[in-house]
PDB file of C-alpha atoms in Angstrom:
ATOM      1  CA  MET F1062       8.680 -17.886  19.580  1.00 52.00           C
ATOM      2  CA  LEU F1063      10.528 -18.019  15.555  1.00 50.00           C
ATOM      3  CA  GLY F1064       7.480 -15.977  14.510  1.00 56.00           C
ATOM      4  CA  TRP F1065       7.392 -13.520  16.752  1.00 52.00           C
ATOM      5  CA  LEU F1066      11.763 -12.296  17.072  1.00 49.00           C
ATOM      6  CA  ARG F1067      11.320 -13.208  13.274  1.00 53.00           C
ATOM      7  CA  HIS F1068       7.668 -10.202  13.912  1.00 54.00           C
ATOM      8  CA  GLN F1069      10.217  -8.248  16.019  1.00 55.00           C
ATOM      9  CA  TRP F1070      13.519  -7.939  14.159  1.00 50.00           C
ATOM     10  CA  ARG F1071      11.199  -6.827  11.476  1.00 54.00           C
ATOM     11  CA  ARG F1072       9.665  -4.160  13.072  1.00 52.00           C
ATOM     12  CA  LYS F1073      12.747  -2.907  13.964  1.00 49.00           C
ATOM     13  CA  ARG F1074      14.222  -3.264  10.139  1.00 46.00           C
ATOM     14  CA  ILE F1075      11.378  -1.711   8.588  1.00 42.00           C
ATOM     15  CA  ARG F1076      12.122   1.492  11.756  1.00 43.00           C
ATOM     16  CA  ARG F1077      15.539   2.097  10.869  1.00 39.00           C
ATOM     17  CA  LYS F1078      15.124   2.464   6.894  1.00 40.00           C
ATOM     18  CA  SER F1079      11.942   4.609   6.957  1.00 41.00           C
ATOM     19  CA  TRP F1080      11.255   7.326   8.408  1.00 43.00           C
ATOM     20  CA  ILE F1081       7.619   9.169   8.934  1.00 44.00           C
ATOM     21  CA  PHE F1082       7.753  12.158   6.524  1.00 48.00           C
ATOM     22  CA  ASN F1083       6.247  14.909   8.440  1.00 49.00           C
ATOM     23  CA  GLY F1084       8.310  18.268   6.016  1.00 53.00           C
ATOM     24  CA  ARG F1085      11.319  17.188   7.452  1.00 52.00           C
ATOM     25  CA  ARG F1086      13.326  14.050   8.608  1.00 51.00           C
ATOM     26  CA  LYS F1087      15.947  12.699  10.737  1.00 48.00           C
ATOM     27  CA  ASN F1088      19.103  12.024   9.783  1.00 42.00           C
ATOM     28  CA  GLU F1089      21.434   8.824  10.722  1.00 42.00           C
ATOM     29  CA  GLU F1090      22.145  11.205  14.359  1.00 36.00           C
ATOM     30  CA  GLY F1091      18.536  11.750  15.206  1.00 40.00           C
ATOM     31  CA  VAL F1092      19.244  15.310  14.041  1.00 34.00           C
ATOM     32  CA  GLU F1093      15.634  17.503  12.059  1.00 36.00           C
ATOM     33  CA  MET F1094      16.950  18.032   8.599  1.00 41.00           C
ATOM     34  CA  ASN F1095      14.313  20.552   6.442  1.00 42.00           C
ATOM     35  CA  MET F1096      13.243  19.686   3.650  1.00 59.00           C
ATOM     36  CA  ASN F1097      11.782  22.362   1.290  1.00 82.00           C
ATOM     37  CA  ALA F1098       8.903  20.507  -0.356  1.00 88.00           C
ATOM     38  CA  ILE F1099       8.813  21.995  -4.245  1.00 92.00           C
ATOM     39  CA  LEU F1100       5.536  19.219  -5.159  1.00 93.00           C
ATOM     40  CA  GLU F1101       4.048  16.889  -2.588  1.00 92.00           C
ATOM     41  CA  GLU F1102       0.776  14.693  -4.075  1.00 92.00           C
ATOM     42  CA  ILE F1103      -1.074  11.851  -4.071  1.00 92.00           C
ATOM     43  CA  LEU F1104      -0.421  10.069  -6.892  1.00 94.00           C
ATOM     44  CA  ILE F1105      -0.636   6.319  -8.230  1.00 92.00           C
ATOM     45  CA  LYS F1106       3.289   4.519  -9.074  1.00 92.00           C
ATOM     46  CA  ARG F1107       3.294   1.557 -11.504  1.00 88.00           C
ATOM     47  CA  SER F1108       5.145  -1.710 -10.077  1.00 83.00           C
ATOM     48  CA  GLN F1109       8.474  -1.352 -11.288  1.00 76.00           C
ATOM     49  CA  GLN F1110       8.809  -5.102 -12.208  1.00 70.00           C
ATOM     50  CA  LYS F1111      12.279  -5.657 -10.900  1.00 66.00           C
ATOM     51  CA  LYS F1112      12.413  -9.168 -10.533  1.00 64.00           C
ATOM     52  CA  ARG F1113      10.222 -11.455 -13.462  1.00 63.00           C
ATOM     53  CA  THR F1114       7.558 -12.734 -11.453  1.00 63.00           C
ATOM     54  CA  SER F1115       6.955 -10.015  -9.955  1.00 60.00           C
ATOM     55  CA  PRO F1116       3.249  -8.262 -10.876  1.00 63.00           C
ATOM     56  CA  LEU F1117       1.643  -5.463 -12.266  1.00 74.00           C
ATOM     57  CA  ASN F1118       0.023  -3.543 -10.033  1.00 84.00           C
ATOM     58  CA  TYR F1119      -0.518   0.085  -9.308  1.00 86.00           C
ATOM     59  CA  LYS F1120      -0.619   1.663  -5.748  1.00 89.00           C
ATOM     60  CA  GLU F1121      -1.450   5.264  -4.314  1.00 90.00           C
ATOM     61  CA  ARG F1122       2.032   6.959  -3.116  1.00 91.00           C
ATOM     62  CA  LEU F1123       2.893  10.230  -1.706  1.00 92.00           C
ATOM     63  CA  PHE F1124       5.715  11.720  -4.137  1.00 93.00           C
ATOM     64  CA  VAL F1125       7.444  14.330  -2.847  1.00 92.00           C
ATOM     65  CA  LEU F1126       9.404  16.738  -4.804  1.00 94.00           C
ATOM     66  CA  THR F1127      12.451  18.984  -3.599  1.00 93.00           C
ATOM     67  CA  LYS F1128      16.124  20.470  -4.936  1.00 92.00           C
ATOM     68  CA  SER F1129      17.600  17.525  -5.294  1.00 93.00           C
ATOM     69  CA  MET F1130      15.427  14.316  -4.450  1.00 94.00           C
ATOM     70  CA  LEU F1131      11.857  12.479  -5.776  1.00 95.00           C
ATOM     71  CA  ALA F1132      10.674  10.543  -2.921  1.00 93.00           C
ATOM     72  CA  TYR F1133       7.683   8.649  -2.756  1.00 92.00           C
ATOM     73  CA  TYR F1134       6.174   7.489   0.562  1.00 92.00           C
ATOM     74  CA  GLU F1135       2.762   4.894   1.211  1.00 87.00           C
ATOM     75  CA  GLY F1136      -0.119   7.540   1.171  1.00 66.00           C
ATOM     76  CA  ARG F1137      -1.947   6.620   3.920  1.00 63.00           C
ATOM     77  CA  PRO F1138      -2.033   9.373   6.242  1.00 56.00           C
ATOM     78  CA  GLU F1139      -1.198   7.317   8.892  1.00 57.00           C
ATOM     79  CA  LYS F1140       1.671   5.976   7.529  1.00 58.00           C
ATOM     80  CA  LYS F1141       4.378   7.390   5.604  1.00 69.00           C
ATOM     81  CA  TYR F1142       7.451   6.474   5.110  1.00 83.00           C
ATOM     82  CA  ARG F1143       9.591   6.156   2.862  1.00 87.00           C
ATOM     83  CA  LYS F1144       9.221   3.517  -0.294  1.00 90.00           C
ATOM     84  CA  GLY F1145      11.721   4.872  -2.560  1.00 91.00           C
ATOM     85  CA  SER F1146      13.209   8.076  -3.731  1.00 93.00           C
ATOM     86  CA  VAL F1147      15.638   9.457  -7.579  1.00 94.00           C
ATOM     87  CA  ASP F1148      18.422  11.174  -6.932  1.00 95.00           C
ATOM     88  CA  ILE F1149      17.362  14.036  -9.256  1.00 95.00           C
ATOM     89  CA  SER F1150      20.868  14.262 -11.059  1.00 94.00           C
ATOM     90  CA  LYS F1151      20.278  10.260 -11.910  1.00 95.00           C
ATOM     91  CA  ILE F1152      16.650  11.619 -13.528  1.00 95.00           C
ATOM     92  CA  LYS F1153      17.974  11.048 -17.645  1.00 95.00           C
ATOM     93  CA  CYS F1154      14.504  12.162 -19.355  1.00 94.00           C
ATOM     94  CA  VAL F1155      10.901  12.940 -17.595  1.00 96.00           C
ATOM     95  CA  GLU F1156       7.521  12.785 -20.344  1.00 95.00           C
ATOM     96  CA  THR F1157       4.442  12.785 -20.221  1.00 93.00           C
ATOM     97  CA  VAL F1158       2.868   9.312 -21.655  1.00 89.00           C
ATOM     98  CA  LYS F1159       0.234   9.041 -24.551  1.00 84.00           C
ATOM     99  CA  ASN F1160      -2.746   6.851 -23.146  1.00 71.00           C
ATOM    100  CA  GLU F1161      -4.570   6.932 -26.713  1.00 66.00           C
ATOM    101  CA  ASP F1162      -5.329   3.134 -27.321  1.00 65.00           C
ATOM    102  CA  ILE F1163      -4.499   2.235 -23.800  1.00 65.00           C
ATOM    103  CA  VAL F1164      -6.223   1.338 -21.138  1.00 67.00           C
ATOM    104  CA  ILE F1165      -5.195   2.238 -17.385  1.00 70.00           C
ATOM    105  CA  PRO F1166      -7.113   0.720 -14.795  1.00 70.00           C
ATOM    106  CA  CYS F1167      -6.508   3.207 -12.282  1.00 74.00           C
ATOM    107  CA  GLN F1168      -8.729   6.041 -11.743  1.00 76.00           C
ATOM    108  CA  ASN F1169      -5.667   8.753 -12.276  1.00 79.00           C
ATOM    109  CA  LYS F1170      -5.229   8.649 -15.893  1.00 86.00           C
ATOM    110  CA  TYR F1171      -2.730  11.331 -17.397  1.00 92.00           C
ATOM    111  CA  PRO F1172       0.430   8.712 -16.827  1.00 92.00           C
ATOM    112  CA  PHE F1173       4.563  10.085 -16.874  1.00 95.00           C
ATOM    113  CA  GLN F1174       8.003   8.673 -17.149  1.00 95.00           C
ATOM    114  CA  VAL F1175      10.547   9.780 -15.240  1.00 96.00           C
ATOM    115  CA  VAL F1176      13.707   7.183 -16.845  1.00 95.00           C
ATOM    116  CA  TYR F1177      16.523   6.580 -14.296  1.00 94.00           C
ATOM    117  CA  ASP F1178      19.860   4.742 -14.295  1.00 89.00           C
ATOM    118  CA  ASN F1179      18.538   1.443 -15.959  1.00 86.00           C
ATOM    119  CA  SER F1180      14.818   2.006 -14.207  1.00 91.00           C
ATOM    120  CA  THR F1181      11.754   3.495 -15.718  1.00 92.00           C
ATOM    121  CA  LEU F1182       9.222   5.186 -12.617  1.00 94.00           C
ATOM    122  CA  TYR F1183       5.582   5.755 -14.552  1.00 93.00           C
ATOM    123  CA  ILE F1184       3.270   8.228 -13.018  1.00 94.00           C
ATOM    124  CA  PHE F1185       0.147   8.932 -12.855  1.00 93.00           C
ATOM    125  CA  ALA F1186      -1.950  12.412 -11.858  1.00 94.00           C
ATOM    126  CA  PRO F1187      -5.358  12.906 -10.991  1.00 93.00           C
ATOM    127  CA  THR F1188      -5.063  16.021 -14.188  1.00 94.00           C
ATOM    128  CA  ALA F1189      -3.789  16.201 -16.903  1.00 94.00           C
ATOM    129  CA  HIS F1190      -2.821  20.083 -15.372  1.00 97.00           C
ATOM    130  CA  SER F1191      -0.983  17.994 -12.146  1.00 96.00           C
ATOM    131  CA  ARG F1192       0.812  15.859 -14.464  1.00 96.00           C
ATOM    132  CA  ASP F1193       1.795  18.317 -16.358  1.00 97.00           C
ATOM    133  CA  GLN F1194       3.559  20.447 -13.361  1.00 97.00           C
ATOM    134  CA  TRP F1195       5.456  17.266 -12.128  1.00 97.00           C
ATOM    135  CA  VAL F1196       7.026  17.287 -15.481  1.00 97.00           C
ATOM    136  CA  ARG F1197       7.755  20.592 -15.863  1.00 97.00           C
ATOM    137  CA  ASN F1198       9.161  20.743 -12.101  1.00 96.00           C
ATOM    138  CA  LEU F1199      11.076  17.863 -12.584  1.00 96.00           C
ATOM    139  CA  LYS F1200      12.344  18.993 -15.982  1.00 94.00           C
ATOM    140  CA  GLU F1201      13.782  22.280 -14.400  1.00 90.00           C
ATOM    141  CA  GLY F1202      15.529  20.296 -11.546  1.00 78.00           C
ATOM    142  CA  ASN F1203      17.736  17.689 -14.398  1.00 62.00           C
ATOM    143  CA  CYS F1204      20.606  19.499 -15.951  1.00 47.00           C
ATOM    144  CA  SER F1205      20.590  16.075 -17.855  1.00 48.00           C
ATOM    145  CA  SER F1206      17.335  16.854 -19.580  1.00 41.00           C
TER     146      SER F1206
END
């Protein structure tokens, strides 16, 4: 019984916290808002390791860049829940990462980093062109870089 209640609570919590991305989003009142995506692509994100014990891992995420936000979602087509976001105005630096001697354990071999607040987001693009496009657009939208 306790397991079932815990499961129901988690389901409701996830539904309230997350929303499905389809180019539009519903705000708290349930009104659809249009999100004009500048870029949208499945990239690989490295874990941020905010806790000391968290493992270093790499996951596919659907990244969406708008004028005001960089958001990322679960990359599977059937589940596109928002996993995180960064307000563009809080981004301090966006740069490509040189990977000459580093072994990258994922298929996307073109890394770049987004530094914001006290965190760094490492993202891996499938091609150099894709990485350059993301870096350029993030820098254009960010006044502090």
